[in-house]
Amino acid sequence: MPETTRSKNVSQEEFWNGPMAEKWRRYWPHVDRLLLPFTDRLLRSAAAQEGEVTLDVGCGPGTTTLALGHDVGVEGRAVGIDISRVLLEVAECRRDEAGLSQVSFFRGDAAKADTPSKPVDLILSRFGIMFFDEPEAAFAHLRSVMKPGGRIRFVCWLGLEDNPWMRAGIEVASNHATPSDPPGPGTPGAFAFSDPDRVRQILREAGLTRVEVDRLDASVAVGPTAEEAAEFFIEMGPGAKLFEDLSADKLDQARRELVAMYRSHASRGGVHMEGAAWLVQAMNQ
């Protein structure tokens, strides 16, 4: 997953409007291919219908918002929210190219922002909902914009032990740099919702019902080639900070080790490794 660890002095606002956003601008097609198995399962579970109003939280470059726009049709509305100016620029360009007038994007913090639409039928998020500083309050706010009977669907990562595609790269980085202390349980970031019991508790405390957390295992397309997989992981993997701190010589050595590791997982279809996420479902009833 793209790097999501932040220092204590860097807010999510700063993080997603700085160098990481520019990396996302460059790599979003790569990320879409990587996340495709989880995206497909999420959208099938969401089952957006014509005429519905949907809200995509942490929409990034707009991939899932655009898919929802196709599903709800011209009588519906698909709204995407994100705090990154750069990613919303990408999303809006893609929307305009697709000619989807029923799709709109706005910049804001989904934990507290008013949505520019009537109450929503469906809230969806593809790996964008794990960054709330106060998740209980955030989900209570999201519930307040949902219609009675509305539904929420999102995917979030399990831990590193269940995601070899991330863990293997971090192990290579750790051969050359000392890892920082792991974030505490629930710290905003890629693995904030890795504990399913915590996810259930947060949603229930927010007043949501019929909470289900199901495991999704998938073969993740890390890259078309071992070299591209290595470059992507150095730029955007969960160990990216470690690579940033390496000298040029050590970085070259780490890159060679990454390429060799990824070659062991390569086939004619590219580099594939195992990944795992939670598919979370809940209702406003």
Tab-separated table of C-alpha atoms in Angstrom:
chain	number	residue	atom	x	y	z
A	1	MET	CA	0.000	0.000	0.000
A	2	PRO	CA	1.222	3.541	-0.609
A	3	GLU	CA	3.081	4.941	2.351
A	4	THR	CA	0.689	6.315	4.958
A	5	THR	CA	2.859	6.629	8.039
A	6	ARG	CA	3.207	10.215	9.207
A	7	SER	CA	5.426	11.838	11.808
A	8	LYS	CA	3.919	13.289	14.952
A	9	ASN	CA	4.455	16.794	13.558
A	10	VAL	CA	2.851	16.219	10.162
A	11	SER	CA	-0.930	16.319	9.873
A	12	GLN	CA	-2.931	14.307	7.381
A	13	GLU	CA	-3.648	17.608	5.628
A	14	GLU	CA	0.061	18.288	5.125
A	15	PHE	CA	0.864	14.690	4.281
A	16	TRP	CA	-1.711	14.305	1.505
A	17	ASN	CA	-0.946	17.699	-0.040
A	18	GLY	CA	2.820	17.261	-0.104
A	19	PRO	CA	5.248	14.952	-1.908
A	20	MET	CA	3.058	11.901	-1.363
A	21	ALA	CA	0.227	13.437	-3.371
A	22	GLU	CA	2.590	14.058	-6.275
A	23	LYS	CA	3.670	10.423	-6.132
A	24	TRP	CA	0.028	9.409	-6.236
A	25	ARG	CA	-0.479	11.603	-9.305
A	26	ARG	CA	2.254	9.623	-11.038
A	27	TYR	CA	1.399	6.166	-9.767
A	28	TRP	CA	-2.411	6.049	-9.519
A	29	PRO	CA	-2.804	3.702	-12.545
A	30	HIS	CA	-0.301	1.348	-10.919
A	31	VAL	CA	-2.221	1.537	-7.630
A	32	ASP	CA	-5.505	0.830	-9.416
A	33	ARG	CA	-4.076	-2.351	-10.938
A	34	LEU	CA	-2.710	-3.416	-7.564
A	35	LEU	CA	-6.013	-2.847	-5.765
A	36	LEU	CA	-8.246	-4.232	-8.521
A	37	PRO	CA	-9.315	-7.483	-6.772
A	38	PHE	CA	-10.389	-5.563	-3.677
A	39	THR	CA	-12.019	-2.798	-5.710
A	40	ASP	CA	-14.153	-5.295	-7.607
A	41	ARG	CA	-15.320	-7.033	-4.434
A	42	LEU	CA	-16.081	-3.711	-2.754
A	43	LEU	CA	-18.187	-2.418	-5.636
A	44	ARG	CA	-20.080	-5.692	-5.935
A	45	SER	CA	-20.873	-5.596	-2.230
A	46	ALA	CA	-21.958	-1.961	-2.464
A	47	ALA	CA	-24.355	-2.739	-5.337
A	48	ALA	CA	-25.159	0.909	-6.042
A	49	GLN	CA	-28.494	1.309	-7.824
A	50	GLU	CA	-29.763	3.783	-10.391
A	51	GLY	CA	-30.944	6.999	-8.790
A	52	GLU	CA	-29.059	6.542	-5.520
A	53	VAL	CA	-26.878	9.147	-3.832
A	54	THR	CA	-23.438	7.860	-2.867
A	55	LEU	CA	-20.483	9.287	-0.952
A	56	ASP	CA	-16.938	7.998	-1.581
A	57	VAL	CA	-14.706	8.753	1.434
A	58	GLY	CA	-11.031	9.305	0.702
A	59	CYS	CA	-11.783	9.069	-3.001
A	60	GLY	CA	-8.245	9.916	-4.112
A	61	PRO	CA	-7.965	9.959	-7.926
A	62	GLY	CA	-11.646	9.098	-8.226
A	63	THR	CA	-11.609	5.501	-9.454
A	64	THR	CA	-14.369	4.213	-7.192
A	65	THR	CA	-16.386	7.447	-7.417
A	66	LEU	CA	-16.465	7.175	-11.198
A	67	ALA	CA	-17.537	3.542	-10.963
A	68	LEU	CA	-20.361	4.584	-8.639
A	69	GLY	CA	-21.319	7.309	-11.109
A	70	HIS	CA	-21.822	4.711	-13.818
A	71	ASP	CA	-23.917	2.594	-11.433
A	72	VAL	CA	-26.243	5.357	-10.187
A	73	GLY	CA	-26.823	6.819	-13.661
A	74	VAL	CA	-27.881	10.313	-14.593
A	75	GLU	CA	-30.745	10.309	-12.075
A	76	GLY	CA	-28.363	9.576	-9.215
A	77	ARG	CA	-25.376	11.335	-7.728
A	78	ALA	CA	-21.875	10.087	-6.882
A	79	VAL	CA	-19.885	12.415	-4.628
A	80	GLY	CA	-16.207	11.965	-3.773
A	81	ILE	CA	-14.475	13.645	-0.826
A	82	ASP	CA	-10.735	13.878	-0.153
A	83	ILE	CA	-8.340	16.274	1.556
A	84	SER	CA	-5.766	16.179	-1.249
A	85	ARG	CA	-5.945	18.994	-3.813
A	86	VAL	CA	-3.633	17.110	-6.163
A	87	LEU	CA	-5.670	13.917	-6.185
A	88	LEU	CA	-8.927	15.800	-6.654
A	89	GLU	CA	-7.436	17.526	-9.688
A	90	VAL	CA	-6.770	14.080	-11.152
A	91	ALA	CA	-10.276	12.912	-10.244
A	92	GLU	CA	-11.960	15.930	-11.828
A	93	CYS	CA	-9.990	15.533	-15.064
A	94	ARG	CA	-11.015	11.895	-15.253
A	95	ARG	CA	-14.644	12.821	-14.568
A	96	ASP	CA	-14.627	15.403	-17.332
A	97	GLU	CA	-13.045	12.981	-19.793
A	98	ALA	CA	-15.718	10.401	-18.955
A	99	GLY	CA	-18.537	12.960	-19.298
A	100	LEU	CA	-20.172	11.915	-16.021
A	101	SER	CA	-22.188	14.953	-14.971
A	102	GLN	CA	-23.669	13.010	-12.043
A	103	VAL	CA	-20.215	12.799	-10.417
A	104	SER	CA	-18.820	15.601	-8.258
A	105	PHE	CA	-15.816	16.001	-5.997
A	106	PHE	CA	-15.111	18.295	-3.097
A	107	ARG	CA	-12.223	18.880	-0.782
A	108	GLY	CA	-12.774	18.346	2.921
A	109	ASP	CA	-12.378	16.147	5.961
A	110	ALA	CA	-15.030	13.441	5.797
A	111	ALA	CA	-14.941	13.195	9.593
A	112	LYS	CA	-16.725	16.529	9.924
A	113	ALA	CA	-17.510	18.082	6.542
A	114	ASP	CA	-21.064	18.713	5.383
A	115	THR	CA	-21.759	16.820	2.190
A	116	PRO	CA	-23.014	18.852	-0.785
A	117	SER	CA	-25.909	16.497	-1.388
A	118	LYS	CA	-29.103	15.240	0.154
A	119	PRO	CA	-28.791	12.360	2.650
A	120	VAL	CA	-26.902	9.484	1.087
A	121	ASP	CA	-27.958	5.910	0.390
A	122	LEU	CA	-24.429	4.516	0.350
A	123	ILE	CA	-21.089	5.480	1.877
A	124	LEU	CA	-18.120	3.685	0.348
A	125	SER	CA	-14.365	3.799	0.849
A	126	ARG	CA	-11.476	1.948	-0.765
A	127	PHE	CA	-8.634	2.013	1.755
A	128	GLY	CA	-9.405	5.642	2.574
A	129	ILE	CA	-11.200	5.399	5.878
A	130	MET	CA	-8.342	4.384	8.195
A	131	PHE	CA	-6.954	7.886	8.699
A	132	PHE	CA	-9.431	9.389	11.165
A	133	ASP	CA	-7.858	10.793	14.339
A	134	GLU	CA	-11.116	10.135	16.217
A	135	PRO	CA	-12.827	7.305	14.325
A	136	GLU	CA	-15.814	6.948	16.664
A	137	ALA	CA	-16.778	10.587	16.166
A	138	ALA	CA	-16.008	10.374	12.455
A	139	PHE	CA	-18.330	7.436	11.893
A	140	ALA	CA	-21.027	9.041	13.985
A	141	HIS	CA	-20.802	12.058	11.677
A	142	LEU	CA	-20.931	9.852	8.583
A	143	ARG	CA	-23.997	8.103	9.967
A	144	SER	CA	-25.660	11.511	10.393
A	145	VAL	CA	-25.537	12.126	6.619
A	146	MET	CA	-27.005	8.717	5.764
A	147	LYS	CA	-30.624	7.998	5.039
A	148	PRO	CA	-32.479	5.622	7.366
A	149	GLY	CA	-31.702	2.220	5.928
A	150	GLY	CA	-28.550	3.548	4.270
A	151	ARG	CA	-25.501	1.326	4.062
A	152	ILE	CA	-21.761	1.657	4.401
A	153	ARG	CA	-19.134	-0.476	2.680
A	154	PHE	CA	-15.369	-0.172	2.907
A	155	VAL	CA	-12.160	-2.162	2.647
A	156	CYS	CA	-9.158	-1.812	4.964
A	157	TRP	CA	-5.916	-3.736	5.328
A	158	LEU	CA	-5.145	-6.584	7.664
A	159	GLY	CA	-1.726	-6.438	9.323
A	160	LEU	CA	1.680	-6.967	7.731
A	161	GLU	CA	1.748	-10.626	8.709
A	162	ASP	CA	-1.221	-11.202	6.396
A	163	ASN	CA	0.170	-9.093	3.546
A	164	PRO	CA	3.383	-10.679	2.217
A	165	TRP	CA	3.428	-8.210	-0.681
A	166	MET	CA	4.097	-5.435	1.838
A	167	ARG	CA	6.058	-7.390	4.428
A	168	ALA	CA	8.698	-8.717	2.015
A	169	GLY	CA	9.646	-5.236	0.839
A	170	ILE	CA	9.857	-3.905	4.385
A	171	GLU	CA	12.164	-6.786	5.314
A	172	VAL	CA	14.508	-5.789	2.482
A	173	ALA	CA	14.494	-2.164	3.636
A	174	SER	CA	15.137	-3.273	7.199
A	175	ASN	CA	18.342	-4.978	6.077
A	176	HIS	CA	19.766	-1.532	5.375
A	177	ALA	CA	18.034	0.837	7.796
A	178	THR	CA	16.742	0.608	11.334
A	179	PRO	CA	12.935	0.599	11.294
A	180	SER	CA	11.204	3.164	13.460
A	181	ASP	CA	9.023	1.963	16.283
A	182	PRO	CA	5.758	0.536	14.927
A	183	PRO	CA	2.736	2.811	15.360
A	184	GLY	CA	0.561	2.132	18.351
A	185	PRO	CA	-2.729	0.262	17.968
A	186	GLY	CA	-5.270	2.385	16.154
A	187	THR	CA	-2.788	5.022	14.978
A	188	PRO	CA	-4.150	6.592	11.767
A	189	GLY	CA	-2.573	4.879	8.790
A	190	ALA	CA	-2.659	1.785	6.616
A	191	PHE	CA	-3.133	-0.671	9.497
A	192	ALA	CA	-5.349	1.368	11.824
A	193	PHE	CA	-8.294	-0.982	11.215
A	194	SER	CA	-6.396	-4.263	11.094
A	195	ASP	CA	-8.142	-5.471	14.284
A	196	PRO	CA	-11.660	-6.592	13.274
A	197	ASP	CA	-12.974	-6.423	16.829
A	198	ARG	CA	-11.945	-2.774	17.039
A	199	VAL	CA	-13.687	-2.068	13.737
A	200	ARG	CA	-16.903	-3.660	14.966
A	201	GLN	CA	-16.765	-1.705	18.229
A	202	ILE	CA	-16.182	1.644	16.471
A	203	LEU	CA	-19.084	1.153	14.085
A	204	ARG	CA	-21.485	-0.035	16.766
A	205	GLU	CA	-20.569	2.858	19.067
A	206	ALA	CA	-21.358	5.168	16.135
A	207	GLY	CA	-24.874	3.722	16.040
A	208	LEU	CA	-24.463	1.523	12.977
A	209	THR	CA	-26.034	-1.926	12.938
A	210	ARG	CA	-25.710	-5.244	11.121
A	211	VAL	CA	-21.931	-4.891	11.173
A	212	GLU	CA	-20.072	-7.577	9.229
A	213	VAL	CA	-16.307	-7.904	8.771
A	214	ASP	CA	-15.208	-10.483	6.210
A	215	ARG	CA	-11.711	-11.366	5.097
A	216	LEU	CA	-10.707	-10.927	1.457
A	217	ASP	CA	-7.599	-12.722	0.205
A	218	ALA	CA	-6.262	-11.857	-3.226
A	219	SER	CA	-3.275	-12.095	-5.510
A	220	VAL	CA	-1.888	-8.559	-5.694
A	221	ALA	CA	-0.265	-7.280	-8.906
A	222	VAL	CA	2.772	-5.546	-7.424
A	223	GLY	CA	4.120	-4.580	-10.842
A	224	PRO	CA	4.381	-5.568	-14.519
A	225	THR	CA	8.065	-6.406	-13.995
A	226	ALA	CA	10.334	-6.969	-11.012
A	227	GLU	CA	12.082	-3.678	-11.742
A	228	GLU	CA	8.821	-1.699	-11.821
A	229	ALA	CA	7.581	-3.436	-8.682
A	230	ALA	CA	10.788	-2.487	-6.876
A	231	GLU	CA	10.621	1.148	-7.980
A	232	PHE	CA	6.987	1.405	-6.930
A	233	PHE	CA	7.702	-0.059	-3.516
A	234	ILE	CA	10.649	2.287	-2.954
A	235	GLU	CA	8.506	5.286	-3.864
A	236	MET	CA	5.174	4.390	-2.245
A	237	GLY	CA	5.455	1.228	-0.183
A	238	PRO	CA	4.955	1.172	3.589
A	239	GLY	CA	8.765	1.188	3.948
A	240	ALA	CA	9.282	4.242	1.733
A	241	LYS	CA	10.592	6.348	4.620
A	242	LEU	CA	13.345	3.798	5.225
A	243	PHE	CA	14.457	3.977	1.603
A	244	GLU	CA	14.471	7.789	1.711
A	245	ASP	CA	17.028	7.749	4.499
A	246	LEU	CA	19.515	5.439	2.728
A	247	SER	CA	22.702	6.621	1.110
A	248	ALA	CA	22.919	6.247	-2.663
A	249	ASP	CA	25.069	3.112	-2.399
A	250	LYS	CA	22.764	1.467	0.129
A	251	LEU	CA	19.705	2.400	-1.893
A	252	ASP	CA	21.200	0.780	-4.996
A	253	GLN	CA	21.903	-2.382	-3.009
A	254	ALA	CA	18.400	-2.409	-1.563
A	255	ARG	CA	16.927	-1.904	-5.046
A	256	ARG	CA	18.905	-4.895	-6.370
A	257	GLU	CA	17.658	-7.034	-3.477
A	258	LEU	CA	14.073	-5.953	-4.107
A	259	VAL	CA	14.343	-6.789	-7.805
A	260	ALA	CA	15.773	-10.216	-6.996
A	261	MET	CA	12.985	-10.878	-4.480
A	262	TYR	CA	10.268	-9.801	-6.907
A	263	ARG	CA	11.736	-11.898	-9.710
A	264	SER	CA	11.079	-14.952	-7.584
A	265	HIS	CA	7.366	-14.034	-7.738
A	266	ALA	CA	7.281	-13.032	-11.398
A	267	SER	CA	5.547	-14.740	-14.284
A	268	ARG	CA	4.435	-13.673	-17.749
A	269	GLY	CA	1.560	-11.842	-16.077
A	270	GLY	CA	3.880	-9.751	-13.896
A	271	VAL	CA	4.778	-9.861	-10.220
A	272	HIS	CA	1.995	-11.208	-8.011
A	273	MET	CA	2.037	-11.741	-4.248
A	274	GLU	CA	-0.591	-12.429	-1.633
A	275	GLY	CA	-2.535	-9.679	0.102
A	276	ALA	CA	-5.460	-9.528	2.519
A	277	ALA	CA	-8.064	-6.944	3.474
A	278	TRP	CA	-11.285	-6.696	5.468
A	279	LEU	CA	-14.543	-6.029	3.682
A	280	VAL	CA	-16.694	-4.148	6.184
A	281	GLN	CA	-20.468	-3.741	5.882
A	282	ALA	CA	-22.918	-1.919	8.135
A	283	MET	CA	-26.356	-0.312	8.058
A	284	ASN	CA	-28.005	2.804	9.450
A	285	GLN	CA	-31.051	1.189	11.031
